[in-house]
Every structure is written in structure tokens, then in C-alpha cells.
Coordinates of C-alpha atoms in Angstrom, one line a residue:
M17 CA 0.0 0.0 0.0
F18 CA 2.7 2.5 1.0
K19 CA 4.6 2.0 -2.2
K20 CA 1.5 3.4 -3.9
L21 CA 1.6 6.4 -1.6
W22 CA 5.0 7.4 -2.9
V23 CA 3.7 7.3 -6.4
C24 CA 0.7 9.4 -5.5
S25 CA 2.9 11.9 -3.7
A26 CA 5.0 12.3 -6.8
L27 CA 1.9 12.9 -8.9
L28 CA 0.8 15.7 -6.6
C29 CA 3.8 17.8 -7.4
T30 CA 2.0 18.8 -10.6
G31 CA 0.0 21.2 -8.4
L32 CA -3.6 21.2 -7.1
S33 CA -6.5 23.7 -3.7
F34 CA -8.4 23.7 -0.6
A35 CA -9.6 26.8 1.4
Q36 CA -10.9 27.7 4.8
Q37 CA -14.5 28.1 5.8
T38 CA -16.2 31.5 6.3
K39 CA -19.6 32.9 7.2
I40 CA -23.0 32.1 5.7
E41 CA -25.3 34.4 7.7
S42 CA -26.6 36.4 4.7
L43 CA -26.4 36.3 0.9
D44 CA -23.4 38.7 1.1
S45 CA -21.5 36.3 3.3
V46 CA -19.0 33.7 2.1
V47 CA -19.3 29.9 1.7
L48 CA -16.7 27.4 0.6
I49 CA -17.7 23.7 1.1
D50 CA -20.0 23.4 -2.0
S51 CA -17.3 24.5 -4.5
K52 CA -14.0 24.7 -2.7
F53 CA -14.0 28.4 -3.6
E54 CA -14.7 31.4 -1.4
L55 CA -17.9 32.6 -3.0
K56 CA -20.6 35.0 -1.9
R57 CA -23.5 33.1 -0.7
E58 CA -25.7 34.6 -3.4
N59 CA -23.4 33.0 -6.0
S60 CA -23.5 29.6 -4.4
G61 CA -26.0 27.1 -5.7
K62 CA -26.5 25.3 -2.4
V63 CA -28.1 26.1 1.0
V64 CA -25.0 25.7 3.2
T65 CA -25.2 25.5 7.0
K66 CA -22.5 26.8 9.3
I67 CA -22.1 26.4 13.0
S68 CA -19.9 29.4 13.6
A69 CA -17.4 30.2 16.4
K70 CA -20.0 32.4 18.1
D71 CA -22.5 29.5 18.0
L72 CA -19.8 27.2 19.6
E73 CA -19.1 29.8 22.4
K74 CA -22.8 29.6 23.3
S75 CA -22.8 25.7 23.4
A76 CA -20.2 25.0 26.1
G77 CA -20.7 21.6 27.7
L78 CA -22.3 20.1 24.6
T79 CA -20.8 17.8 22.0
I80 CA -20.3 17.9 18.3
P81 CA -23.1 15.5 17.6
D82 CA -25.4 17.6 19.9
L83 CA -24.9 20.6 17.6
I84 CA -25.1 18.8 14.3
N85 CA -28.4 17.2 15.4
K86 CA -30.0 20.6 15.3
V87 CA -29.4 21.1 11.6
S88 CA -32.3 20.7 9.2
G89 CA -32.4 17.3 7.4
I90 CA -30.2 15.6 10.0
E91 CA -31.0 13.2 12.8
I92 CA -28.0 12.1 14.9
N93 CA -29.6 9.2 16.8
G94 CA -28.0 8.6 20.2
T95 CA -27.2 12.2 21.2
R96 CA -29.7 12.2 24.0
S97 CA -28.7 8.8 25.4
T98 CA -25.6 7.9 27.4
D99 CA -22.3 9.3 26.2
G100 CA -21.2 5.9 25.1
Q101 CA -24.2 5.2 22.9
N102 CA -23.3 4.4 19.2
L103 CA -24.3 7.2 16.9
G104 CA -26.6 6.8 13.9
Y105 CA -26.1 9.5 11.1
Y106 CA -29.5 9.7 9.4
V107 CA -29.3 12.5 6.8
R108 CA -32.2 12.9 4.4
G109 CA -33.2 9.3 5.0
G110 CA -29.7 7.9 4.6
R111 CA -27.3 6.0 6.8
N112 CA -23.8 6.4 8.3
R113 CA -21.9 5.3 5.3
Q114 CA -23.6 8.0 3.2
V115 CA -22.2 10.8 5.3
L116 CA -18.6 12.0 4.9
I117 CA -16.7 13.6 7.8
L118 CA -13.9 16.0 7.0
V119 CA -11.5 17.6 9.5
D120 CA -9.7 20.5 8.1
G121 CA -10.6 19.3 4.6
V122 CA -9.4 15.7 4.8
Q123 CA -11.8 12.8 5.1
L124 CA -11.7 10.6 8.2
S125 CA -12.9 7.0 8.4
D126 CA -12.3 3.8 10.3
P127 CA -11.9 0.9 7.8
S128 CA -12.7 -1.7 10.5
S129 CA -16.2 -0.2 11.2
I130 CA -19.2 -1.6 9.4
A131 CA -20.0 1.7 7.6
N132 CA -16.4 2.9 7.1
D133 CA -17.5 6.0 9.0
F134 CA -15.8 8.2 11.5
D135 CA -16.9 8.1 15.1
L136 CA -17.8 11.7 16.2
R137 CA -17.5 10.6 19.8
L138 CA -13.8 10.8 19.4
L139 CA -13.6 14.5 18.7
P140 CA -13.9 17.1 21.5
L141 CA -15.8 20.3 20.9
D142 CA -13.2 22.5 22.5
Q143 CA -10.8 21.9 19.6
V144 CA -13.3 23.1 17.0
A145 CA -13.5 26.5 15.4
S146 CA -16.5 26.0 13.1
I147 CA -18.6 23.3 11.4
E148 CA -19.8 23.6 7.8
I149 CA -22.4 21.2 6.3
V150 CA -23.7 20.8 2.8
K151 CA -26.4 18.2 2.1
G152 CA -27.0 16.2 -1.1
A153 CA -24.7 14.1 -3.2
S154 CA -21.1 15.6 -3.2
S155 CA -19.0 12.8 -4.5
T156 CA -17.7 15.0 -7.3
L157 CA -15.7 17.1 -4.8
Y158 CA -15.3 14.7 -1.9
G159 CA -15.4 11.2 -3.2
S160 CA -17.0 7.9 -2.1
G161 CA -19.3 8.2 0.9
A162 CA -20.5 11.8 0.2
A163 CA -24.0 10.7 -0.8
T164 CA -26.3 12.6 1.6
A165 CA -24.0 15.1 3.4
V166 CA -20.5 16.4 3.9
I167 CA -19.6 17.7 7.3
N168 CA -16.4 19.7 7.4
I169 CA -15.0 20.4 10.9
T170 CA -12.4 23.2 11.1
T171 CA -10.1 23.1 14.1
K172 CA -8.9 26.2 16.0
T173 CA -5.8 28.0 14.9
P174 CA -3.0 29.4 17.1
K175 CA -3.7 32.8 18.7
D176 CA -1.9 35.8 17.2
K177 CA 0.4 36.5 20.2
K178 CA 3.4 34.9 21.8
I179 CA 1.4 32.8 24.2
S180 CA -2.3 32.4 24.9
L181 CA -3.9 30.2 27.5
Q182 CA -7.5 28.9 27.4
L183 CA -9.1 26.8 30.2
Q184 CA -12.7 25.5 30.5
S185 CA -14.4 23.3 33.0
T186 CA -17.9 22.1 33.3
L187 CA -19.7 20.1 36.0
G188 CA -23.2 18.6 35.5
T189 CA -25.7 16.0 36.3
N190 CA -26.2 12.9 34.1
Q191 CA -29.5 11.3 34.9
S192 CA -32.5 9.6 33.4
Q193 CA -36.1 10.7 33.8
N194 CA -36.6 8.2 36.7
N195 CA -33.4 9.1 38.6
Q196 CA -33.6 12.8 39.4
D197 CA -31.2 12.9 42.3
Y198 CA -29.0 15.7 40.9
D199 CA -25.7 14.1 41.8
I200 CA -22.7 15.6 40.0
A201 CA -21.9 12.9 37.4
Q202 CA -20.5 14.6 34.3
F203 CA -17.2 16.4 34.1
D204 CA -15.7 18.2 31.1
N205 CA -12.3 19.9 31.2
S206 CA -10.0 21.3 28.6
V207 CA -6.8 23.4 28.5
G208 CA -5.1 24.9 25.5
V209 CA -1.9 26.8 24.9
S210 CA -1.1 28.5 21.6
G211 CA 0.8 31.4 20.1
K212 CA 3.1 32.7 17.4
L213 CA 6.9 33.3 17.6
S214 CA 8.3 35.0 14.6
K215 CA 7.5 32.8 11.7
F216 CA 6.5 29.8 13.9
D217 CA 3.1 29.1 15.3
Y218 CA 2.2 26.4 17.8
Q219 CA -0.8 24.9 19.6
V220 CA -1.3 22.2 22.3
N221 CA -4.7 21.1 23.6
F222 CA -5.8 18.6 26.2
S223 CA -9.3 17.6 27.1
N224 CA -11.2 15.0 29.0
R225 CA -14.9 14.0 29.6
Y226 CA -16.3 11.6 32.1
S227 CA -19.9 10.7 32.9
E228 CA -21.6 8.1 35.0
N229 CA -24.9 7.5 36.8
M230 CA -26.9 6.1 33.8
S231 CA -27.3 2.6 32.5
S232 CA -27.3 2.2 28.7
I233 CA -30.4 0.0 28.8
N234 CA -33.6 0.5 30.8
S235 CA -34.8 -2.2 33.2
E236 CA -38.4 -3.1 32.6
D237 CA -38.7 -4.1 36.3
E238 CA -38.9 -0.9 38.3
T239 CA -37.6 -2.8 41.4
V240 CA -34.4 -3.8 39.5
Q241 CA -31.8 -1.2 39.0
F242 CA -29.2 -1.8 36.2
E243 CA -25.6 -0.8 37.0
D244 CA -24.2 2.5 35.7
D245 CA -22.4 2.4 32.4
P246 CA -19.7 5.1 32.7
F247 CA -18.0 6.8 29.8
S248 CA -14.5 8.4 29.8
K249 CA -12.6 10.2 27.0
Y250 CA -9.2 11.8 26.6
N251 CA -7.9 13.9 23.7
V252 CA -4.5 15.4 23.0
Y253 CA -3.7 17.6 20.0
A254 CA -0.5 19.3 19.0
R255 CA 0.3 21.5 16.0
L256 CA 3.5 23.3 14.8
G257 CA 3.5 25.6 11.8
Y258 CA 6.0 27.7 9.9
K259 CA 5.5 30.6 7.5
I260 CA 8.3 30.5 4.9
S261 CA 7.0 33.6 3.1
D262 CA 3.7 35.3 2.3
Q263 CA 3.3 32.8 -0.5
L264 CA 4.2 29.6 1.3
K265 CA 3.3 28.2 4.7
F266 CA 2.7 24.8 6.3
Y267 CA 1.9 23.0 9.6
F268 CA 2.2 19.5 11.0
Y269 CA -0.2 18.1 13.6
G270 CA -0.8 15.1 15.7
N271 CA -3.9 13.7 17.7
Y272 CA -4.3 11.1 20.3
D273 CA -8.0 10.3 21.0
K274 CA -9.3 7.6 23.3
F275 CA -12.6 6.7 24.9
N276 CA -14.0 3.8 27.1
A277 CA -17.7 3.1 27.2
D278 CA -19.5 0.5 29.2
Y279 CA -22.7 -0.9 27.7
D280 CA -25.3 -3.6 28.3
D281 CA -26.5 -6.7 26.5
S282 CA -28.6 -5.4 23.5
F283 CA -29.6 -9.0 22.5
M284 CA -31.3 -10.0 25.7
Y285 CA -31.9 -6.4 27.0
A286 CA -30.1 -7.3 30.2
D287 CA -27.6 -5.7 32.5
A288 CA -24.0 -6.6 31.5
N289 CA -20.4 -5.6 32.2
N290 CA -19.5 -5.0 28.6
E291 CA -17.0 -2.4 27.6
L292 CA -15.7 -0.8 24.3
E293 CA -12.3 0.8 24.2
S294 CA -11.6 2.9 21.1
R295 CA -8.2 4.5 20.4
Q296 CA -7.0 6.6 17.5
V297 CA -3.7 8.2 16.6
R298 CA -3.8 10.7 13.8
T299 CA -1.0 12.7 12.2
G300 CA -0.9 14.9 9.1
S301 CA 0.1 18.2 7.4
H302 CA -1.3 21.1 5.6
W303 CA 0.6 23.1 2.9
V304 CA -0.4 26.3 1.2
A305 CA 1.4 27.9 -1.7
T306 CA -0.2 31.0 -3.4
Y307 CA 0.7 32.6 -6.7
K308 CA -0.9 35.1 -9.0
N309 CA -4.6 34.2 -9.6
G310 CA -4.3 30.9 -7.8
S311 CA -3.1 28.6 -5.0
F312 CA -1.9 25.1 -4.5
I313 CA -2.9 23.3 -1.2
F314 CA -2.0 19.8 0.0
S315 CA -3.6 18.3 3.1
D316 CA -3.1 14.7 4.4
S317 CA -3.8 12.5 7.3
Y318 CA -2.6 9.1 8.5
T319 CA -4.7 7.4 11.1
E320 CA -4.3 4.2 13.1
S321 CA -7.4 3.1 15.0
K322 CA -7.8 0.3 17.5
R323 CA -11.1 -1.0 19.0
E324 CA -11.4 -3.7 21.6
I325 CA -14.7 -5.2 22.9
F326 CA -14.8 -6.8 26.3
S327 CA -17.8 -9.1 26.6
D328 CA -18.9 -12.7 26.4
Y329 CA -17.8 -12.5 22.8
P330 CA -14.6 -10.5 22.9
S331 CA -13.0 -9.1 19.7
K332 CA -10.3 -6.7 18.6
Y333 CA -10.0 -4.5 15.5
D334 CA -7.2 -2.4 14.2
S335 CA -7.1 -0.3 11.0
K336 CA -4.8 2.0 9.0
V337 CA -5.9 4.7 6.6
Y338 CA -3.9 7.3 4.7
A339 CA -5.9 10.1 3.0
F340 CA -4.8 13.1 1.1
D341 CA -6.4 15.9 -0.9
A342 CA -4.5 18.1 -3.3
C343 CA -5.9 20.6 -5.7
N344 CA -5.0 23.7 -7.7
K345 CA -7.4 26.6 -7.5
Y346 CA -7.2 29.1 -10.4
V347 CA -9.2 32.2 -11.1
F348 CA -9.2 33.1 -14.8
N349 CA -11.3 36.2 -14.2
D350 CA -14.2 37.4 -12.2
K351 CA -16.5 35.0 -14.1
F352 CA -14.6 31.7 -14.2
H353 CA -13.0 29.7 -11.4
T354 CA -11.6 26.2 -11.6
V355 CA -10.4 23.5 -9.3
L356 CA -8.2 20.6 -10.5
G357 CA -7.5 18.0 -7.9
V358 CA -6.5 14.5 -6.8
N359 CA -7.9 12.8 -3.8
G360 CA -6.6 9.4 -2.4
V361 CA -7.6 7.0 0.4
F362 CA -5.6 3.9 1.2
S363 CA -7.3 1.6 3.8
S364 CA -6.7 -1.8 5.6
F365 CA -7.8 -3.6 8.7
N366 CA -7.3 -6.6 10.9
S367 CA -9.7 -8.3 13.3
Y368 CA -9.4 -10.9 16.0
S369 CA -11.8 -13.0 18.1
I370 CA -11.7 -15.9 20.5
P371 CA -13.2 -19.1 19.0
F372 CA -15.9 -20.9 21.0
G373 CA -14.3 -23.1 23.7
E374 CA -10.9 -21.4 23.4
S375 CA -9.2 -18.7 25.5
N376 CA -6.8 -17.0 23.1
F377 CA -7.4 -14.5 20.3
E378 CA -7.1 -15.7 16.7
Q379 CA -7.0 -13.5 13.6
T380 CA -10.1 -13.6 11.6
V381 CA -9.4 -10.9 9.0
S382 CA -5.9 -9.9 7.8
E383 CA -4.9 -6.6 6.3
D384 CA -3.2 -8.6 3.5
V385 CA -6.7 -9.4 2.2
A386 CA -8.8 -6.5 3.7
D387 CA -7.1 -3.7 1.8
F388 CA -8.1 -1.4 -0.9
D389 CA -7.0 1.9 -2.5
I390 CA -8.9 4.8 -4.1
V391 CA -7.3 7.5 -6.2
D392 CA -9.7 10.1 -7.7
P393 CA -8.8 12.9 -10.1
Y394 CA -11.5 15.6 -10.2
V395 CA -12.3 18.9 -11.7
N396 CA -14.8 21.6 -10.8
V397 CA -15.8 24.8 -12.6
V398 CA -17.7 27.8 -11.3
Y399 CA -19.2 30.4 -13.6
I400 CA -20.5 33.7 -12.2
S401 CA -22.2 35.7 -14.9
G402 CA -22.5 39.0 -13.0
T403 CA -26.2 39.3 -14.1
G404 CA -27.6 36.7 -11.6
L405 CA -26.9 33.3 -13.3
N406 CA -24.3 31.1 -11.6
V407 CA -23.3 27.6 -12.5
N408 CA -21.3 25.1 -10.4
A409 CA -20.4 21.9 -12.3
G410 CA -17.8 19.2 -11.9
T411 CA -16.9 15.6 -12.4
R412 CA -14.7 12.9 -10.7
L413 CA -13.3 9.6 -11.8
N414 CA -13.3 7.2 -8.9
I415 CA -10.5 4.7 -9.5
H416 CA -10.8 1.8 -7.0
S417 CA -8.3 -1.1 -6.7
E418 CA -11.2 -3.6 -6.5
Y419 CA -14.0 -2.0 -8.5
G420 CA -12.2 -0.2 -11.3
S421 CA -13.3 3.2 -12.6
N422 CA -16.6 5.0 -12.1
L423 CA -17.5 8.5 -13.2
V424 CA -19.7 10.8 -11.0
Y425 CA -20.8 14.3 -11.8
S426 CA -22.8 17.3 -10.6
L427 CA -24.6 20.2 -12.2
N428 CA -25.8 23.1 -9.9
P429 CA -27.2 26.2 -11.6
S430 CA -28.7 29.1 -9.6
Y431 CA -30.1 32.5 -10.3
S432 CA -30.0 35.5 -7.9
F433 CA -32.5 38.3 -8.1
K434 CA -32.2 41.8 -6.6
L435 CA -35.5 42.9 -5.2
G436 CA -34.6 46.4 -4.0
A437 CA -32.6 46.0 -0.8
N438 CA -33.6 42.3 -0.7
S439 CA -32.2 39.3 -2.5
L440 CA -33.8 36.1 -3.8
K441 CA -31.9 33.0 -5.0
A442 CA -33.5 30.2 -7.0
L443 CA -31.4 27.0 -7.1
T444 CA -31.4 23.5 -8.5
S445 CA -29.0 20.7 -8.8
Y446 CA -28.6 17.1 -10.0
S447 CA -25.7 15.1 -8.7
T448 CA -24.6 11.5 -8.5
A449 CA -22.7 9.6 -5.8
Y450 CA -20.9 6.3 -5.6
I451 CA -20.3 4.3 -2.4
T452 CA -18.0 1.2 -2.5
P453 CA -18.7 -1.5 0.2
S454 CA -16.6 -1.1 3.3
L455 CA -13.8 -3.5 4.1
Y456 CA -15.9 -4.9 6.9
Q457 CA -18.9 -5.6 4.6
L458 CA -16.6 -7.4 2.2
F459 CA -14.3 -9.4 4.4
D460 CA -15.7 -9.8 7.9
S461 CA -15.5 -13.5 8.7
S462 CA -19.1 -13.8 10.0
Y463 CA -21.1 -11.4 7.8
G464 CA -18.8 -10.3 4.9
N465 CA -19.7 -10.8 1.2
T466 CA -17.0 -10.4 -1.4
E467 CA -19.7 -10.4 -4.1
L468 CA -21.1 -7.0 -3.1
D469 CA -21.5 -4.3 -5.8
P470 CA -21.0 -0.6 -5.1
E471 CA -24.0 1.5 -4.1
E472 CA -25.1 4.2 -6.6
S473 CA -27.4 7.2 -6.0
S474 CA -28.5 10.3 -7.7
T475 CA -30.0 13.4 -6.0
F476 CA -32.2 16.1 -7.4
E477 CA -32.7 19.4 -5.5
I478 CA -34.7 22.6 -6.1
G479 CA -35.2 25.5 -3.8
L480 CA -35.4 29.1 -2.9
E481 CA -33.4 31.3 -0.6
L482 CA -34.6 34.8 0.5
N483 CA -32.7 37.5 2.3
T484 CA -34.4 40.7 3.4
K485 CA -33.0 43.7 5.1
A486 CA -36.1 44.1 7.3
F487 CA -35.4 42.4 10.6
N488 CA -32.4 40.8 8.9
M489 CA -34.6 37.9 7.8
N490 CA -33.3 34.8 6.0
Y491 CA -35.5 32.0 4.6
S492 CA -34.8 28.9 2.6
L493 CA -36.9 26.1 1.3
V494 CA -35.4 23.1 -0.5
Y495 CA -37.0 19.9 -1.9
F496 CA -34.8 16.9 -2.4
N497 CA -35.3 13.5 -4.0
R498 CA -32.7 10.7 -3.9
N499 CA -32.8 7.5 -5.9
T500 CA -30.6 4.6 -4.7
K501 CA -29.5 1.5 -6.6
N502 CA -27.7 -1.6 -5.2
F503 CA -28.4 -0.6 -1.6
I504 CA -26.3 -2.6 0.8
D505 CA -28.3 -4.1 3.7
F506 CA -27.8 -6.7 6.4
V507 CA -29.9 -9.7 5.4
T508 CA -30.8 -12.9 7.3
V509 CA -30.3 -15.7 4.9
D510 CA -31.0 -18.7 7.2
P511 CA -33.1 -17.8 10.3
E512 CA -33.0 -21.3 11.8
N513 CA -29.2 -21.3 11.9
Y514 CA -28.9 -17.5 12.6
I515 CA -26.9 -16.9 9.4
S516 CA -26.8 -13.4 8.0
E517 CA -24.7 -11.4 5.6
Y518 CA -24.5 -8.1 3.8
Q519 CA -26.2 -8.1 0.4
N520 CA -27.2 -5.7 -2.3
I521 CA -31.0 -5.1 -2.5
G522 CA -32.3 -5.7 -6.0
E523 CA -35.0 -3.0 -6.1
E524 CA -34.4 0.7 -6.3
F525 CA -35.8 3.0 -3.6
N526 CA -36.3 6.7 -3.1
A527 CA -36.1 9.1 -0.2
S528 CA -37.5 12.6 -0.6
G529 CA -38.4 15.6 1.6
L530 CA -38.5 19.3 2.3
E531 CA -36.2 21.4 4.4
F532 CA -37.3 24.9 5.6
E533 CA -35.0 27.2 7.5
F534 CA -35.4 30.7 8.9
S535 CA -33.6 33.3 11.0
L536 CA -34.6 36.9 11.9
D537 CA -34.0 39.6 14.5
P538 CA -37.5 41.0 15.3
I539 CA -36.2 43.5 17.8
E540 CA -32.8 44.7 19.0
N541 CA -30.8 41.9 20.7
L542 CA -33.4 39.2 20.0
S543 CA -32.7 36.5 17.4
L544 CA -35.0 33.8 16.3
T545 CA -33.9 30.8 14.3
G546 CA -35.5 27.5 13.3
N547 CA -35.9 24.7 10.8
Y548 CA -38.5 22.1 9.8
T549 CA -37.7 18.9 8.0
Y550 CA -40.1 16.5 6.3
T551 CA -38.5 13.2 5.3
K552 CA -40.3 10.5 3.4
A553 CA -38.3 7.3 3.1
E554 CA -39.7 3.9 2.0
E555 CA -40.9 1.9 5.0
R556 CA -38.1 -0.7 4.9
F557 CA -35.5 2.1 5.1
A558 CA -37.2 4.5 7.5
L559 CA -35.9 3.0 10.7
R560 CA -35.4 5.6 13.4
I561 CA -36.0 8.5 11.0
P562 CA -38.7 11.0 12.1
E563 CA -41.0 12.0 9.3
H564 CA -41.4 15.5 10.8
K565 CA -38.7 17.2 12.8
I566 CA -38.6 20.8 14.2
N567 CA -35.8 22.9 15.8
L568 CA -36.5 26.3 17.3
K569 CA -34.3 28.7 19.2
A570 CA -34.7 32.1 20.7
G571 CA -31.6 33.9 21.8
Y572 CA -31.5 37.2 23.7
Q573 CA -28.4 39.4 24.3
I574 CA -29.4 40.9 27.7
S575 CA -26.3 43.1 27.7
D576 CA -22.8 43.2 26.2
K577 CA -21.8 40.6 28.8
S578 CA -25.0 38.6 29.3
Y579 CA -26.7 36.1 26.9
T580 CA -29.5 33.6 27.3
S581 CA -31.5 31.3 25.0
L582 CA -34.2 28.7 24.9
S583 CA -34.1 25.8 22.4
Y584 CA -36.8 23.4 21.4
Q585 CA -36.7 20.2 19.4
F586 CA -39.6 18.0 18.2
N587 CA -39.2 14.5 16.8
D588 CA -42.1 12.7 15.2
D589 CA -43.0 9.0 15.7
R590 CA -40.3 6.7 14.5
T591 CA -40.1 2.9 13.9
D592 CA -37.5 0.7 15.4
N593 CA -36.7 -3.1 15.3
F594 CA -35.8 -5.4 18.1
Y595 CA -35.3 -9.1 18.6
N596 CA -38.0 -10.7 20.6
N597 CA -36.4 -13.4 22.8
E598 CA -39.8 -15.1 23.4
T599 CA -40.9 -15.4 19.7
F600 CA -37.3 -15.6 18.4
A601 CA -38.1 -13.1 15.6
N602 CA -37.4 -9.5 14.8
E603 CA -40.4 -7.2 15.5
T604 CA -41.2 -3.6 14.7
V605 CA -42.2 -1.1 17.4
V606 CA -43.2 2.5 17.1
L607 CA -41.3 5.0 19.3
E608 CA -43.6 7.9 20.3
S609 CA -43.0 11.5 19.3
Y610 CA -41.4 13.8 21.8
G611 CA -40.5 17.5 22.3
I612 CA -37.5 18.7 24.4
L613 CA -36.9 22.3 25.8
D614 CA -33.4 23.4 26.7
F615 CA -32.1 26.5 28.5
Y616 CA -28.7 28.3 28.4
Y617 CA -27.2 31.3 30.1
S618 CA -23.7 32.9 30.0
Q619 CA -22.2 35.8 31.8
Q620 CA -18.9 37.5 30.9
V621 CA -17.6 38.4 34.4
S622 CA -14.4 40.0 33.2
D623 CA -12.1 40.2 30.1
H624 CA -10.7 36.8 31.1
L625 CA -13.6 35.0 32.9
K626 CA -16.9 33.7 31.6
V627 CA -19.4 31.6 33.5
F628 CA -22.2 29.6 31.9
A629 CA -25.1 27.3 32.9
G630 CA -27.6 25.2 31.1
V631 CA -30.7 23.0 31.8
D632 CA -31.5 20.3 29.3
N633 CA -35.0 18.7 29.0
I634 CA -36.5 21.2 31.3
F635 CA -39.8 19.3 31.7
N636 CA -38.1 15.9 32.2
T637 CA -39.9 14.5 29.2
E638 CA -39.8 10.7 28.8
F639 CA -38.9 9.4 25.4
Q640 CA -36.8 6.8 23.5
E641 CA -34.2 7.2 20.8
L642 CA -33.8 3.4 20.5
Y643 CA -36.1 0.7 21.8
R644 CA -35.4 0.0 25.5
Y645 CA -32.4 2.3 25.7
T646 CA -32.1 4.9 28.4
T647 CA -32.3 8.6 27.6
R648 CA -31.5 11.7 29.5
G649 CA -34.1 13.4 31.7
R650 CA -33.8 16.9 33.2
N651 CA -30.1 17.7 33.6
A652 CA -28.2 20.8 34.7
R653 CA -24.6 22.0 34.1
L654 CA -22.4 24.8 35.3
G655 CA -19.1 25.9 33.9
I656 CA -16.3 28.5 33.6
A657 CA -14.1 29.6 30.8
L658 CA -10.8 31.4 31.3
N659 CA -8.8 33.1 28.5
F660 CA -5.4 34.8 28.9

């Protein structure tokens, strides 16, 4: 595999761009993720969502999945359960493998996981500067896996002084609806040091999170209390950069992320002393070279992940993945912009288990077999007419070591109208996506199927976006329809002998829906934001996806130093499946709808000190995210942030 990396690195010397994220608050602000260009929002053909640095400052004590779960079209299942709960990424009726996670522009994944996805539980919020999200098929710019959404997480950069210190600590409760004892059971701490010395810049961050006092599964017998399932996480991040000149700069970075999560028996819905330990070491670099009318940027990441499961059926997994993105951005004039790039991903994994009746681990999957490479050249062109018409179009050739070549493309025209002081944008797009099976789905010793075909999908979008000066109002409405072929599903092929495997589903299926977003400032210092999502997925694929979902938020700037907000989320009825131990069959259950109200307050005490507090699920609403799994009731948190 690594011999191929040297070849690819040599090819990259031909030159190729990536850029940083910016604001999206109005049609005059700037977006990046949908084209890899810094474009005014009115010239972008997508409705792009950004969680800005200011939003993050007002979300202390929460997690990255908590915040993403409030975006239209997205359901992150598991965010209101225990900290160790596995997360489901349901975007526009899709699944985890159809969502691509980027950190500073480079895709992250775990080849040993079922969906080849990245576990957002590993990343701490305190290292994040902003999060930008574009929905719909984006395989043209970002490759395999970008079928329903791309989530680009930008990390913080060093402060512009010799030394800067940031500390944050949060204490809170961690309790279910039936255990409202208000014991301190959740702890979040972080410390960061950064600065610039001449042409060097540096940054070091450490954070940890610990929670207890909740069991992952609910006991049906109120007289029986299941044991707590604690969660602990540690993160270390270091970065060192150097500015050679105004035209050339680079930095290297390294991460160590680890979490331990206890969990119960999901097969028998019984208390158990199971534990998952997940560790990840990630290193990489980022190089920027600018020249007249253009720039060349190279970003890469090498990740080693290890997961170990301690249970009655212990297993171990380790994986390696190297990913790079290199592209050349060139501006011909104020009308034409182009990106020419190459993206590569090289993955492998091993797995180990203990055979029945034995006591030692034996290897079940070897990286000598479970290994594939992807190298994708791509091109993207943006045309800005200056009279309202804008076109964003591109294509990518996916070159896979197992599946050969496949072409994906996108076409995204839009038209902006000036209505006096207001602006209206009409947009539409048609794009294709291509998802190859994960190494786990191909080679796992129990469920793998080497005969799997890649999954293909196409997405059509049409929508409007309105920006008015009155009350600083912004509205958007988007309709989407996605068609999927060769969908990969987990299929029971022999119920009597409990034999299952991953298979392609013969029939095509569609997921469609509407996404409405708004924001306005009706009076001075008061901001109102919200979104509504309607998702219609075919019954077989609608598991845990709410047909209707609403997010509302009212924020009030009491003074220059005081801020408060109320947030509400409604989730419609959802279906879930569970294995009935009495009938020995899978059954479907309907999880009732629910609404949750949260409160937040912050006070800037001095230039260096801020205190904040929050109450989640104010009315202690009972609900389920997954059948029989515990969810959080009313919880409170209190924290401080110090900056020097």
C-alpha cells in the first residue's frame, strides 16, 4: 500500500486547492464547502449550514453530535442517550456510510467499522473553530461516501500573540427521567496553549470528559436497577507551523484520542459488564502555496485506529488509513474559477476473536486481504455571470483497486434576483454519488460478502433562498429526491441457523423531503432561528428516522456581557426493530414522538472569565431514541471559561 503512496505523492507535485471556511449568515457572506471556492452566498447554488465560532461559544458543555443534530435534514440518533451510545447519522433518510466527515478538509474514516464511517464521539468540541455542512450528493468534490452530506469540521488556529492560554471546566448531572437525584456525574475539562513566535506558530490542547450515573439499557422491572455504564474520553492535540513567506506556509499536527464506554446486552436487553475501548492516533500536514490568480494546497492525514470489545464475545480490530487531498485553484477572471485536484484514500484492517471453547485470540481478518486503495482525479468549474446566473459543475473519476473506474458528476445552476434592498436566489442541482462497500462488509469472517457491488445514487434538488434587510430575515426552502441502486443491507439468509450477511438489495428506492430554515431579528438583541424537516423514506429504510422534525431557538443578548437562550426540538414518531427473545423473531415497534426544551445562560464576568449554565430537557420528558435504551431526563450543568 505505502509504495503506492510514494507514487501518488509524486503525482501531486503537478500542483492542485483547498480553502478555509467562512460565514454564511446572509447572501453577502461567504461559503466554501460546496465548490472549494470562497464565494458570496448569493453566488452559491446550495443552502450551506455553518455552526460558527459564536455558536460554539454559546454551546459550552455540549458535544459535536449535539450541535449537528439541530441542523435541518439531519437526525443524529443517540445524542440524548448515554455518552457511550453508538451514533446513527441519518441525513435525508440515509445511513452512516452515506455521510462523509472531514477535519480541516481531509476525510476521516475507520476501515474496521461496518460503515467505514468516522466516530464523532472521538472529537472534543473545545478543539473546533467551526462546522460547515452541505447536504446532497457531493461525491464530485469529496469522493466515495458523500451521498447525503459532507460535514467539514475546522479546528482552531493558534492565537496571534506569543502565548495564549484557554481553560474550560464544566460540571453537571447525568440522569435519566426516573433518577432525578442531581448528583454531579458529568465532568468536562480542557486546556489549550497556543501562540506565534516570529514565523513559527504552535498549539497544544488537552481535554477529557467523564460521565456516569446512567445505564445504557432501561430495566423493565422498576424494582431492579441496572448498574451504571460510565464513559470516559481523553484527547491530546499538538500543532507546529511555519511561514516561509507570504506565499508559502505549512503546519504539521498530531492527535491522540481515546474513549472507554461501558454498555449492556442489547440482544437480551439485560444488565451486563460489557466495555468498548476505542483509540486513535492521527497525524498529518497542511501546505499552502499561493501565486498570482491561484493557489496550491495539499492536506493529508494518517490514522491508526484500535477498538477492543470486552464481553462474552470479545473481539479486537485495528485499522490504518492514509488520506490526502490536493488541488489547484485558479481564477481566470471574475467569471470563471476552476479547481483541478486529486484525492486518495488507502485503507486496511485486521480483526481478532476468541473461538468458542478457546481462551486466546485468533486472527479472523488480515490486512493482507482486507485492503483497498482509491485515487480520484476531479475537476470543478464555477461560472458567475454577474447578471444573476451562476453555475457550479464538476466531475470525478473514482479509481478503485477492487471495483475499477466509475464517473460521478454534478450540475448546480442558480439565479439571484435583486429585489430592491432584498435578494432572492433560485437554485437546483442534479448530482450522482458512488459508495463502495466497506472492508468490513466485504471481508468480515461472519457477515462479509465479497460479491457486493457498489451502491449508486442520484439526488435532485430545487429550492429558494430569500434574504431581506427588514429584521435581517433569511428564509430557505429546499425539496430533495434521492434514488438509490444496489443498496447494501444486512440480510438474514438462514433464520433457523442464525446466518446473516451483507447483500445488495435488488430493487431501487427513493427518499424525498422538504427542508425549511429561517432566521430573523424581530427586535434589537433578540434573534429567532428555526428549521423544519419533512423526510419520506420507504418503509423498509425509514428505521429511526422522524417523518417530521422541528428545531426552534430564541436567543437574547441581555447586555454586552449577558446572553440567554431557549431551544426546542420536536421529533415525530419513529419505527425501530428489536429481537423478541420469546418469539425468536425481529419485531417492529413505534417510538412515540417527543419534544425537548433546553435553557442556556452565559455571563462575561471580566475580560478573562466567563461563567455559563444550562438546563436540558426542562420538563423531564420521557422518550426513547432506540427501543429499551435509556435517555437523559432533566439535567443541569455549570461551567467556567478562562482566557489569557
